[in-house]
């Protein structure tokens, strides 16, 4: 969280993950600088660690305080936690080392910082959208000039200059380590080509107008030659990763092969800010390959492989049983080939999940891999994997159930979130249409359940809804969220069969937030 003092109060940039930590940070500031009011709030981009603590600094909401964010912020901020949010949350346990004991043998950080906080995730919707590079706003007497950078470290992101202070905020587009082209917790693959281009644009736009550059993570860089050198070093790194991956891809190498071969040249590798403490060259190269070529590497043998459990059972059988497979895995580990030891022992665990010897042998290999990892997120993945093999699934310790998060979801996204939970085979023989007539949004949306798929269409002059739905609910968006949450239809006008809402709810699959990754 960054604080900028204005004429009357303080502007908050990126209020951390949770309301509790944001409130504590603001209290610390006020203890040293006085009880200044918050006069502005800026979200640099759409990741939760940059907006989740909003109500810690503005507990009563925006009121008369402007809340600024890049165009598309709200949709991307909530969508990341909707479509694949359950799986991403589970992977985040591994990425950030949740449940590991703090200390030299356990959690020492995640590369980008210490780790994620616990507490309550909140959201205050923006009141001012930044829609173009060069847009200028003044908050509490402080002028701010913006640069939009969509598709870089986040789908909606922006850098900005405080010209009166000659200070440049680089959001999370520049950090003092290599960032992720594809974060290990899961996300859309980022565009390293456009990322490099926007870094270059920032130098061109602000190079003669700033004496210091700071970002949402890590420390400021003072002096124009120093911060320009930092940005151009990161620019060249992301451009190099992109271009060299494509060069080798076009020579016929697969993602893992490129990751083994590609190295940064000495001029880039010796730059401290290019070290792979958070992102790694290995998984970033594979991400760039994935962006262009997808999951398939072109080898017919990989087109229709068995799933992990069936593959593992065949490995175990061919090695003479799980005990023999474990023995062979331990042999590879003793000779220092931890990567192949992990492969064999992983097959042993998937073939026989309750085999204590296999679980412990794999946990020991993960310990060694984790303690040998320079990359913080790799370390955490290995060590959490080892911990869960020994102790079971890690419990989550963060609350994402803020009502503002749900209220911020567009109706289309609410329906999409329901659609990805439909149990297709159970729903295959159920067909109906349902209209939501949303009076506060002046909009009618039709849901159609047909052959196991839930689709939607909005009533519009160019695409009018045909005929009458099997049930029509006339209500407000908050009433809709209450109904979907199981709180009934009080105050809702119902025309048709009200049981269809219950039918729809009964066809939704409830994901297990603790679903296992390490074991089948």
Short mmCIF file of C-alpha atoms in Angstrom, two decimals:
data_model
loop_
_atom_site.label_atom_id
_atom_site.label_comp_id
_atom_site.label_asym_id
_atom_site.label_seq_id
_atom_site.Cartn_x
_atom_site.Cartn_y
_atom_site.Cartn_z
CA UNK A 1 0.00 0.00 0.00
CA UNK A 2 1.34 3.43 -0.98
CA UNK A 3 0.18 6.71 0.60
CA UNK A 4 0.39 10.09 -1.13
CA UNK A 5 -0.29 13.20 0.92
CA UNK A 6 -2.59 15.78 -0.64
CA UNK A 7 -3.82 19.19 0.46
CA UNK A 8 -6.36 17.88 2.99
CA UNK A 9 -5.68 14.21 3.46
CA UNK A 10 -4.04 11.15 1.98
CA UNK A 11 -4.51 9.23 -1.28
CA UNK A 12 -4.29 5.45 -0.86
CA UNK A 13 -2.84 3.38 -3.72
CA UNK A 14 -3.56 -0.38 -3.66
CA UNK A 15 -5.02 -1.13 -0.20
CA UNK A 16 -3.55 -4.65 0.22
CA UNK A 17 -5.49 -7.96 0.28
CA UNK A 18 -7.65 -7.70 3.38
CA UNK A 19 -9.47 -5.00 5.30
CA UNK A 20 -7.69 -5.84 8.55
CA UNK A 21 -4.17 -5.38 7.16
CA UNK A 22 -5.13 -2.20 5.27
CA UNK A 23 -6.64 -0.68 8.44
CA UNK A 24 -3.49 -1.54 10.40
CA UNK A 25 -1.28 0.07 7.75
CA UNK A 26 -3.33 3.24 7.74
CA UNK A 27 -3.26 3.35 11.55
CA UNK A 28 0.54 3.09 11.45
CA UNK A 29 0.72 6.00 9.00
CA UNK A 30 -1.58 8.16 11.12
CA UNK A 31 0.45 7.47 14.25
CA UNK A 32 3.42 9.18 12.60
CA UNK A 33 1.83 11.70 10.21
CA UNK A 34 -1.41 12.71 11.88
CA UNK A 35 -5.05 11.68 11.59
CA UNK A 36 -5.50 12.70 7.97
CA UNK A 37 -8.66 11.55 6.16
CA UNK A 38 -8.52 9.33 3.09
CA UNK A 39 -9.30 11.67 0.18
CA UNK A 40 -8.78 9.27 -2.72
CA UNK A 41 -8.35 5.58 -3.50
CA UNK A 42 -6.55 4.19 -6.56
CA UNK A 43 -6.48 0.58 -7.75
CA UNK A 44 -3.53 0.07 -10.08
CA UNK A 45 -4.94 -3.20 -11.41
CA UNK A 46 -7.42 -6.01 -11.00
CA UNK A 47 -5.61 -8.48 -8.70
CA UNK A 48 -7.04 -9.00 -5.23
CA UNK A 49 -3.88 -7.96 -3.37
CA UNK A 50 -4.40 -4.49 -4.82
CA UNK A 51 -8.04 -3.92 -3.87
CA UNK A 52 -9.11 -6.43 -1.20
CA UNK A 53 -8.43 -4.11 1.74
CA UNK A 54 -10.55 -1.26 0.38
CA UNK A 55 -12.96 -1.18 3.33
CA UNK A 56 -10.05 -1.13 5.73
CA UNK A 57 -9.24 2.41 4.58
CA UNK A 58 -12.81 3.44 3.64
CA UNK A 59 -15.01 1.45 6.04
CA UNK A 60 -18.16 3.37 5.06
CA UNK A 61 -17.59 3.01 1.30
CA UNK A 62 -16.69 5.63 -1.27
CA UNK A 63 -19.20 8.35 -0.27
CA UNK A 64 -17.57 11.55 -1.59
CA UNK A 65 -14.13 9.96 -2.02
CA UNK A 66 -13.11 9.25 -5.64
CA UNK A 67 -12.08 5.66 -6.39
CA UNK A 68 -10.00 5.38 -9.57
CA UNK A 69 -9.24 2.24 -11.60
CA UNK A 70 -8.28 1.30 -15.16
CA UNK A 71 -11.04 0.57 -17.68
CA UNK A 72 -12.31 -3.01 -17.30
CA UNK A 73 -11.14 -3.25 -13.70
CA UNK A 74 -14.40 -4.35 -12.14
CA UNK A 75 -15.13 -7.15 -14.59
CA UNK A 76 -11.61 -8.57 -14.36
CA UNK A 77 -11.39 -8.13 -10.59
CA UNK A 78 -14.44 -10.29 -9.96
CA UNK A 79 -14.19 -12.66 -12.93
CA UNK A 80 -10.83 -14.08 -11.84
CA UNK A 81 -12.55 -15.42 -8.72
CA UNK A 82 -15.67 -16.71 -10.51
CA UNK A 83 -15.01 -19.03 -13.45
CA UNK A 84 -12.01 -20.97 -12.13
CA UNK A 85 -11.82 -19.34 -8.70
CA UNK A 86 -12.16 -22.55 -6.71
CA UNK A 87 -9.23 -24.23 -8.45
CA UNK A 88 -7.16 -21.03 -8.33
CA UNK A 89 -7.78 -20.64 -4.61
CA UNK A 90 -6.63 -24.21 -4.04
CA UNK A 91 -3.46 -23.66 -6.05
CA UNK A 92 -2.79 -20.40 -4.21
CA UNK A 93 -2.40 -22.50 -1.04
CA UNK A 94 0.62 -24.10 -2.70
CA UNK A 95 1.98 -20.96 -4.33
CA UNK A 96 2.04 -18.86 -1.18
CA UNK A 97 2.94 -21.60 1.29
CA UNK A 98 -0.28 -21.56 3.32
CA UNK A 99 0.04 -23.72 6.41
CA UNK A 100 3.83 -23.97 6.32
CA UNK A 101 5.68 -23.14 9.49
CA UNK A 102 7.50 -19.82 9.19
CA UNK A 103 11.24 -20.39 9.29
CA UNK A 104 14.29 -21.59 7.37
CA UNK A 105 12.84 -25.06 6.77
CA UNK A 106 9.36 -23.80 5.85
CA UNK A 107 7.78 -20.58 4.63
CA UNK A 108 10.33 -17.82 4.00
CA UNK A 109 8.38 -15.83 1.38
CA UNK A 110 6.94 -16.20 -2.08
CA UNK A 111 9.56 -14.32 -4.10
CA UNK A 112 7.48 -11.20 -4.65
CA UNK A 113 7.16 -10.54 -0.92
CA UNK A 114 6.57 -12.41 2.30
CA UNK A 115 3.21 -14.07 1.64
CA UNK A 116 -0.49 -13.29 1.32
CA UNK A 117 -2.37 -12.00 4.35
CA UNK A 118 -5.34 -13.59 6.04
CA UNK A 119 -8.53 -11.66 6.77
CA UNK A 120 -11.54 -10.30 4.90
CA UNK A 121 -11.39 -9.50 1.18
CA UNK A 122 -13.53 -6.48 0.28
CA UNK A 123 -14.25 -4.32 -2.75
CA UNK A 124 -15.49 -0.77 -3.29
CA UNK A 125 -16.48 -0.28 -6.95
CA UNK A 126 -14.58 2.45 -8.82
CA UNK A 127 -16.25 5.83 -9.33
CA UNK A 128 -13.76 7.09 -11.96
CA UNK A 129 -12.61 4.97 -14.92
CA UNK A 130 -9.26 5.65 -16.56
CA UNK A 131 -9.99 5.01 -20.23
CA UNK A 132 -7.02 6.41 -22.16
CA UNK A 133 -3.31 7.05 -21.87
CA UNK A 134 -2.74 10.73 -21.17
CA UNK A 135 -5.91 11.09 -19.11
CA UNK A 136 -5.28 13.51 -16.25
CA UNK A 137 -7.15 13.65 -12.93
CA UNK A 138 -6.65 15.79 -9.83
CA UNK A 139 -7.36 14.36 -6.37
CA UNK A 140 -7.02 16.47 -3.26
CA UNK A 141 -4.89 18.98 -5.17
CA UNK A 142 -2.56 16.28 -6.55
CA UNK A 143 -2.37 15.99 -10.34
CA UNK A 144 -2.03 12.49 -11.84
CA UNK A 145 -1.27 11.53 -15.47
CA UNK A 146 -2.19 7.97 -16.48
CA UNK A 147 -0.84 5.33 -18.87
CA UNK A 148 -3.15 2.40 -19.62
CA UNK A 149 -1.35 -0.96 -19.91
CA UNK A 150 -4.02 -3.64 -20.53
CA UNK A 151 -2.89 -7.24 -20.98
CA UNK A 152 0.42 -6.89 -19.13
CA UNK A 153 0.75 -8.21 -15.57
CA UNK A 154 -3.06 -8.00 -15.30
CA UNK A 155 -5.86 -7.71 -17.89
CA UNK A 156 -6.67 -4.21 -16.56
CA UNK A 157 -3.68 -2.25 -15.29
CA UNK A 158 -2.21 1.26 -15.42
CA UNK A 159 0.93 3.23 -14.61
CA UNK A 160 0.72 6.88 -13.56
CA UNK A 161 2.86 9.93 -12.95
CA UNK A 162 2.61 12.55 -10.20
CA UNK A 163 4.13 15.44 -12.20
CA UNK A 164 4.23 17.88 -9.25
CA UNK A 165 6.20 15.32 -7.23
CA UNK A 166 8.17 13.94 -10.23
CA UNK A 167 7.23 10.43 -9.06
CA UNK A 168 6.15 7.54 -11.31
CA UNK A 169 4.02 4.59 -10.15
CA UNK A 170 4.66 1.45 -12.20
CA UNK A 171 1.85 -0.62 -10.62
CA UNK A 172 3.05 -4.25 -10.87
CA UNK A 173 4.39 -3.91 -14.40
CA UNK A 174 7.92 -3.64 -13.03
CA UNK A 175 9.28 -5.45 -9.99
CA UNK A 176 12.73 -6.17 -8.62
CA UNK A 177 12.58 -9.74 -9.87
CA UNK A 178 11.27 -11.68 -12.86
CA UNK A 179 7.49 -11.77 -12.74
CA UNK A 180 5.10 -14.46 -14.00
CA UNK A 181 3.99 -14.73 -17.60
CA UNK A 182 1.66 -17.40 -16.22
CA UNK A 183 1.22 -17.47 -12.46
CA UNK A 184 1.38 -20.95 -10.94
CA UNK A 185 -1.93 -20.41 -9.15
CA UNK A 186 -3.58 -20.25 -12.59
CA UNK A 187 -4.74 -17.36 -14.79
CA UNK A 188 -4.89 -16.39 -18.43
CA UNK A 189 -1.45 -16.38 -20.04
CA UNK A 190 -0.04 -12.85 -20.08
CA UNK A 191 1.36 -11.21 -23.20
CA UNK A 192 5.09 -10.76 -22.62
CA UNK A 193 5.41 -9.00 -26.00
CA UNK A 194 2.95 -6.23 -25.12
CA UNK A 195 4.33 -6.12 -21.57
CA UNK A 196 7.76 -5.19 -22.94
CA UNK A 197 6.21 -2.61 -25.25
CA UNK A 198 4.32 -0.84 -22.45
CA UNK A 199 7.51 -0.67 -20.36
CA UNK A 200 9.21 1.03 -23.28
CA UNK A 201 6.25 3.40 -23.65
CA UNK A 202 6.54 4.33 -19.97
CA UNK A 203 10.17 5.34 -20.47
CA UNK A 204 9.22 7.38 -23.55
CA UNK A 205 6.27 9.06 -21.82
CA UNK A 206 7.80 9.81 -18.43
CA UNK A 207 11.59 9.51 -18.79
CA UNK A 208 12.21 13.25 -18.46
CA UNK A 209 9.40 13.88 -15.97
CA UNK A 210 10.23 11.66 -12.97
CA UNK A 211 13.08 11.47 -10.45
CA UNK A 212 11.81 8.33 -8.73
CA UNK A 213 9.86 5.26 -9.83
CA UNK A 214 7.97 3.11 -7.34
CA UNK A 215 5.71 0.11 -7.73
CA UNK A 216 3.13 -1.90 -5.84
CA UNK A 217 5.75 -4.38 -4.63
CA UNK A 218 9.33 -3.77 -3.51
CA UNK A 219 11.28 -0.56 -3.04
CA UNK A 220 11.49 2.73 -4.97
CA UNK A 221 14.28 3.40 -7.46
CA UNK A 222 15.75 6.91 -7.17
CA UNK A 223 17.33 8.88 -9.99
CA UNK A 224 16.12 8.89 -13.58
CA UNK A 225 19.14 6.95 -14.97
CA UNK A 226 18.57 4.24 -12.35
CA UNK A 227 14.84 3.76 -12.81
CA UNK A 228 15.11 3.96 -16.58
CA UNK A 229 17.84 1.31 -16.44
CA UNK A 230 15.58 -0.86 -14.29
CA UNK A 231 12.62 -0.55 -16.67
CA UNK A 232 14.65 -1.10 -19.83
CA UNK A 233 16.28 -4.15 -18.24
CA UNK A 234 12.86 -5.63 -17.52
CA UNK A 235 11.65 -4.59 -20.97
CA UNK A 236 14.51 -6.42 -22.66
CA UNK A 237 14.02 -9.50 -20.47
CA UNK A 238 10.32 -9.95 -21.33
CA UNK A 239 11.00 -9.21 -25.00
CA UNK A 240 13.89 -11.71 -25.03
CA UNK A 241 11.80 -14.45 -23.40
CA UNK A 242 9.02 -13.89 -25.92
CA UNK A 243 11.14 -13.69 -29.05
CA UNK A 244 13.56 -16.49 -28.24
CA UNK A 245 10.75 -18.84 -27.22
CA UNK A 246 9.08 -18.17 -30.57
CA UNK A 247 12.37 -18.68 -32.40
CA UNK A 248 12.91 -22.09 -30.82
CA UNK A 249 9.24 -22.98 -31.13
CA UNK A 250 9.51 -22.41 -34.86
CA UNK A 251 12.55 -24.69 -34.96
CA UNK A 252 10.29 -27.47 -33.68
CA UNK A 253 11.09 -27.55 -29.96
CA UNK A 254 8.33 -28.14 -27.42
CA UNK A 255 7.77 -26.02 -24.32
CA UNK A 256 9.77 -28.23 -21.92
CA UNK A 257 12.59 -28.53 -24.46
CA UNK A 258 12.76 -24.75 -24.88
CA UNK A 259 12.76 -24.31 -21.10
CA UNK A 260 15.80 -26.61 -20.84
CA UNK A 261 17.71 -24.85 -23.63
CA UNK A 262 16.89 -21.15 -23.27
CA UNK A 263 19.08 -18.97 -21.05
CA UNK A 264 19.21 -15.22 -20.60
CA UNK A 265 22.34 -13.62 -22.05
CA UNK A 266 24.86 -12.36 -19.44
CA UNK A 267 23.83 -8.72 -19.90
CA UNK A 268 20.27 -9.58 -18.80
CA UNK A 269 21.06 -12.37 -16.36
CA UNK A 270 23.35 -10.26 -14.18
CA UNK A 271 20.62 -7.68 -13.55
CA UNK A 272 19.29 -8.29 -10.03
CA UNK A 273 15.73 -7.36 -11.05
CA UNK A 274 15.72 -10.17 -13.62
CA UNK A 275 16.34 -12.99 -11.14
CA UNK A 276 13.68 -15.67 -11.05
CA UNK A 277 12.59 -15.36 -7.43
CA UNK A 278 8.86 -15.16 -8.28
CA UNK A 279 8.44 -15.99 -11.92
CA UNK A 280 10.97 -18.40 -13.36
CA UNK A 281 12.54 -18.64 -16.79
CA UNK A 282 11.42 -22.28 -16.93
CA UNK A 283 7.70 -21.82 -16.37
CA UNK A 284 7.56 -18.48 -18.19
CA UNK A 285 8.97 -20.03 -21.35
CA UNK A 286 6.37 -22.82 -21.13
CA UNK A 287 3.67 -20.18 -20.68
CA UNK A 288 4.72 -18.32 -23.83
CA UNK A 289 4.68 -21.64 -25.70
CA UNK A 290 1.20 -22.30 -24.31
CA UNK A 291 -0.07 -18.87 -25.38
CA UNK A 292 0.76 -19.61 -29.00
CA UNK A 293 0.55 -23.38 -29.29
CA UNK A 294 -1.73 -24.63 -26.49
CA UNK A 295 -1.32 -27.76 -24.39
CA UNK A 296 -0.44 -30.16 -27.23
CA UNK A 297 3.19 -30.45 -28.30
CA UNK A 298 2.50 -32.11 -31.67
CA UNK A 299 3.70 -35.59 -30.64
CA UNK A 300 0.97 -38.15 -31.50
CA UNK A 301 1.92 -40.20 -28.44
CA UNK A 302 0.77 -37.28 -26.27
CA UNK A 303 -2.55 -36.77 -28.02
CA UNK A 304 -4.58 -39.36 -26.07
CA UNK A 305 -2.63 -40.41 -23.01
CA UNK A 306 -4.15 -42.14 -20.01
CA UNK A 307 -5.12 -39.89 -17.07
CA UNK A 308 -2.70 -39.82 -14.10
CA UNK A 309 -4.14 -42.67 -12.03
CA UNK A 310 -4.31 -45.12 -14.95
CA UNK A 311 -0.82 -44.15 -16.09
CA UNK A 312 0.47 -44.62 -12.55
CA UNK A 313 -1.07 -48.07 -12.19
CA UNK A 314 0.67 -49.21 -15.37
CA UNK A 315 4.00 -47.82 -14.19
CA UNK A 316 3.62 -49.67 -10.90
CA UNK A 317 2.73 -52.91 -12.64
CA UNK A 318 5.64 -52.66 -15.08
CA UNK A 319 8.14 -51.87 -12.30
CA UNK A 320 6.98 -54.93 -10.31
CA UNK A 321 4.54 -53.24 -7.93
CA UNK A 322 4.43 -50.08 -5.87
CA UNK A 323 7.18 -51.24 -3.48
CA UNK A 324 9.54 -51.76 -6.41
CA UNK A 325 8.55 -48.39 -7.88
CA UNK A 326 9.28 -46.69 -4.55
CA UNK A 327 12.64 -48.41 -4.29
CA UNK A 328 13.57 -47.25 -7.79
CA UNK A 329 12.43 -43.71 -6.99
CA UNK A 330 14.58 -43.67 -3.86
CA UNK A 331 17.53 -44.94 -5.91
CA UNK A 332 17.21 -42.01 -8.32
CA UNK A 333 16.95 -39.63 -5.37
CA UNK A 334 20.10 -41.04 -3.79
CA UNK A 335 21.96 -40.43 -7.05
CA UNK A 336 20.76 -36.82 -7.16
CA UNK A 337 18.18 -37.10 -9.95
CA UNK A 338 15.38 -35.57 -7.87
CA UNK A 339 13.31 -34.66 -10.92
CA UNK A 340 12.92 -38.25 -12.13
CA UNK A 341 12.65 -39.52 -8.56
CA UNK A 342 9.63 -37.21 -8.16
CA UNK A 343 8.15 -38.57 -11.40
CA UNK A 344 8.42 -42.20 -10.30
CA UNK A 345 7.29 -41.61 -6.73
CA UNK A 346 4.36 -39.52 -7.93
CA UNK A 347 3.25 -42.52 -10.01
CA UNK A 348 3.60 -44.68 -6.89
CA UNK A 349 1.35 -42.36 -4.86
CA UNK A 350 -1.27 -42.13 -7.61
CA UNK A 351 -1.24 -45.89 -8.08
CA UNK A 352 -1.70 -46.53 -4.35
CA UNK A 353 -2.64 -43.33 -2.47
CA UNK A 354 -2.57 -44.93 0.99
CA UNK A 355 0.93 -46.40 0.60
CA UNK A 356 2.79 -44.73 3.49
CA UNK A 357 6.22 -45.55 2.08
CA UNK A 358 5.42 -43.95 -1.27
CA UNK A 359 3.99 -40.84 0.36
CA UNK A 360 6.96 -40.35 2.67
CA UNK A 361 9.51 -41.01 -0.08
CA UNK A 362 7.84 -38.43 -2.33
CA UNK A 363 7.58 -35.97 0.57
CA UNK A 364 11.32 -36.31 1.19
CA UNK A 365 12.06 -35.58 -2.47
CA UNK A 366 9.74 -32.55 -2.39
CA UNK A 367 11.57 -31.31 0.73
CA UNK A 368 14.89 -31.48 -1.08
CA UNK A 369 13.53 -29.85 -4.23
CA UNK A 370 11.90 -27.09 -2.18
CA UNK A 371 14.96 -26.32 -0.10
CA UNK A 372 17.05 -26.19 -3.27
CA UNK A 373 14.74 -23.78 -5.12
CA UNK A 374 15.80 -20.18 -5.63
CA UNK A 375 12.27 -19.42 -6.86
CA UNK A 376 9.96 -18.66 -3.93
CA UNK A 377 6.79 -20.10 -5.45
CA UNK A 378 8.51 -23.31 -6.55
CA UNK A 379 9.81 -23.73 -3.00
CA UNK A 380 6.32 -23.27 -1.59
CA UNK A 381 4.74 -25.71 -4.04
CA UNK A 382 7.24 -28.42 -3.18
CA UNK A 383 7.06 -27.86 0.59
CA UNK A 384 3.25 -27.66 0.74
CA UNK A 385 3.16 -30.83 -1.36
CA UNK A 386 5.41 -32.54 1.18
CA UNK A 387 3.32 -31.26 4.06
CA UNK A 388 0.05 -32.50 2.58
CA UNK A 389 1.49 -35.92 1.82
CA UNK A 390 2.28 -36.20 5.53
CA UNK A 391 -0.56 -34.28 7.17
CA UNK A 392 -3.50 -33.94 4.81
CA UNK A 393 -5.24 -31.06 3.04
CA UNK A 394 -4.45 -27.46 4.09
CA UNK A 395 -7.35 -25.44 5.44
CA UNK A 396 -8.03 -22.05 3.86
CA UNK A 397 -7.80 -18.98 6.08
CA UNK A 398 -9.16 -16.06 4.06
CA UNK A 399 -12.74 -14.81 3.72
CA UNK A 400 -13.78 -13.85 0.17
CA UNK A 401 -17.53 -13.66 0.87
CA UNK A 402 -17.87 -9.87 0.82
CA UNK A 403 -21.37 -8.94 -0.48
CA UNK A 404 -19.83 -6.12 -2.54
CA UNK A 405 -17.94 -8.72 -4.57
CA UNK A 406 -21.20 -10.39 -5.61
CA UNK A 407 -22.99 -7.08 -6.19
CA UNK A 408 -20.14 -6.08 -8.50
CA UNK A 409 -20.67 -9.11 -10.74
CA UNK A 410 -22.46 -8.26 -14.02
CA UNK A 411 -25.60 -10.33 -14.59
CA UNK A 412 -23.99 -12.06 -17.57
CA UNK A 413 -21.15 -13.21 -15.34
CA UNK A 414 -23.53 -14.46 -12.64
CA UNK A 415 -25.22 -16.64 -15.24
CA UNK A 416 -21.87 -17.80 -16.62
CA UNK A 417 -20.80 -18.72 -13.08
CA UNK A 418 -23.95 -20.84 -12.75
CA UNK A 419 -23.44 -22.39 -16.19
CA UNK A 420 -20.00 -23.77 -15.33
CA UNK A 421 -21.55 -25.50 -12.29
CA UNK A 422 -24.34 -27.28 -14.16
CA UNK A 423 -23.96 -31.06 -13.86
CA UNK A 424 -24.42 -31.70 -17.56
CA UNK A 425 -25.40 -35.36 -17.49
CA UNK A 426 -27.91 -34.89 -14.66
CA UNK A 427 -29.39 -31.87 -16.44
CA UNK A 428 -29.46 -33.46 -19.90
CA UNK A 429 -33.17 -34.38 -19.81
CA UNK A 430 -34.39 -31.18 -18.12
CA UNK A 431 -35.45 -28.28 -20.32
CA UNK A 432 -37.00 -24.92 -19.43
CA UNK A 433 -36.68 -21.18 -19.93
CA UNK A 434 -36.52 -18.60 -17.16
CA UNK A 435 -36.68 -14.82 -17.49
CA UNK A 436 -35.08 -12.46 -14.99
CA UNK A 437 -36.76 -9.05 -15.31
CA UNK A 438 -34.35 -6.81 -13.39
CA UNK A 439 -36.17 -3.59 -12.55
CA UNK A 440 -33.16 -1.74 -11.13
CA UNK A 441 -31.11 -2.48 -14.26
CA UNK A 442 -33.99 -2.02 -16.75
CA UNK A 443 -33.02 -5.31 -18.34
CA UNK A 444 -34.55 -8.72 -19.01
CA UNK A 445 -32.36 -11.80 -19.41
CA UNK A 446 -33.58 -15.24 -20.49
CA UNK A 447 -31.89 -18.38 -19.22
CA UNK A 448 -32.38 -21.50 -21.33
CA UNK A 449 -31.53 -24.95 -20.00
CA UNK A 450 -31.33 -27.36 -22.90
CA UNK A 451 -29.52 -30.69 -23.32
CA UNK A 452 -27.35 -30.07 -20.26
CA UNK A 453 -26.23 -26.55 -21.23
CA UNK A 454 -27.34 -23.28 -19.61
CA UNK A 455 -27.27 -20.34 -22.04
CA UNK A 456 -28.47 -16.75 -21.87
CA UNK A 457 -29.91 -14.05 -24.09
CA UNK A 458 -30.80 -10.42 -23.31
CA UNK A 459 -34.07 -8.94 -24.53
CA UNK A 460 -33.16 -6.22 -27.04
CA UNK A 461 -34.80 -4.59 -30.07
CA UNK A 462 -32.47 -6.44 -32.44
CA UNK A 463 -32.80 -9.77 -30.56
CA UNK A 464 -36.28 -9.89 -28.93
CA UNK A 465 -37.07 -12.85 -26.71
CA UNK A 466 -39.49 -15.24 -28.45
CA UNK A 467 -42.71 -16.24 -26.67
CA UNK A 468 -43.16 -16.51 -22.94
CA UNK A 469 -40.73 -18.13 -20.51
CA UNK A 470 -41.76 -21.06 -18.28
CA UNK A 471 -41.24 -18.71 -15.33
CA UNK A 472 -40.56 -14.97 -15.09
CA UNK A 473 -39.06 -13.39 -11.98
CA UNK A 474 -39.48 -9.61 -11.65
CA UNK A 475 -36.99 -8.38 -9.07
CA UNK A 476 -33.92 -6.27 -8.31
CA UNK A 477 -30.34 -7.51 -8.49
CA UNK A 478 -29.98 -7.70 -4.67
CA UNK A 479 -33.24 -9.72 -4.54
CA UNK A 480 -31.85 -12.03 -7.23
CA UNK A 481 -28.65 -12.61 -5.25
CA UNK A 482 -30.73 -13.34 -2.16
CA UNK A 483 -32.87 -15.84 -4.07
CA UNK A 484 -29.81 -17.57 -5.54
CA UNK A 485 -28.32 -17.68 -2.05
CA UNK A 486 -31.32 -19.65 -0.79
CA UNK A 487 -33.08 -16.82 1.04
CA UNK A 488 -36.39 -17.20 -0.76
CA UNK A 489 -38.49 -15.04 -3.06
CA UNK A 490 -39.81 -12.43 -0.64
CA UNK A 491 -40.89 -9.35 -2.57
CA UNK A 492 -40.30 -11.05 -5.92
CA UNK A 493 -43.08 -11.12 -8.53
CA UNK A 494 -43.35 -14.62 -9.98
CA UNK A 495 -45.21 -15.45 -13.20
CA UNK A 496 -45.08 -19.19 -13.94
CA UNK A 497 -43.65 -22.18 -12.11
CA UNK A 498 -41.59 -20.99 -9.08
CA UNK A 499 -40.23 -24.51 -8.55
CA UNK A 500 -37.98 -24.10 -11.58
CA UNK A 501 -35.58 -21.99 -9.52
CA UNK A 502 -35.29 -24.89 -7.07
CA UNK A 503 -34.83 -27.27 -9.99
CA UNK A 504 -32.03 -25.11 -11.37
CA UNK A 505 -30.33 -24.91 -7.97
CA UNK A 506 -30.53 -28.69 -7.65
CA UNK A 507 -28.60 -29.16 -10.88
CA UNK A 508 -25.65 -27.05 -9.75
CA UNK A 509 -22.51 -28.91 -8.77
CA UNK A 510 -20.87 -27.69 -5.54
CA UNK A 511 -17.08 -27.71 -5.89
CA UNK A 512 -14.97 -28.91 -2.99
CA UNK A 513 -12.64 -26.04 -2.03
CA UNK A 514 -10.18 -28.58 -0.63
CA UNK A 515 -9.95 -30.82 -3.68
CA UNK A 516 -6.56 -32.55 -3.66
CA UNK A 517 -3.70 -31.80 -6.02
CA UNK A 518 -0.96 -33.96 -4.56
CA UNK A 519 -3.00 -37.16 -4.25
CA UNK A 520 -5.87 -38.59 -6.33
#
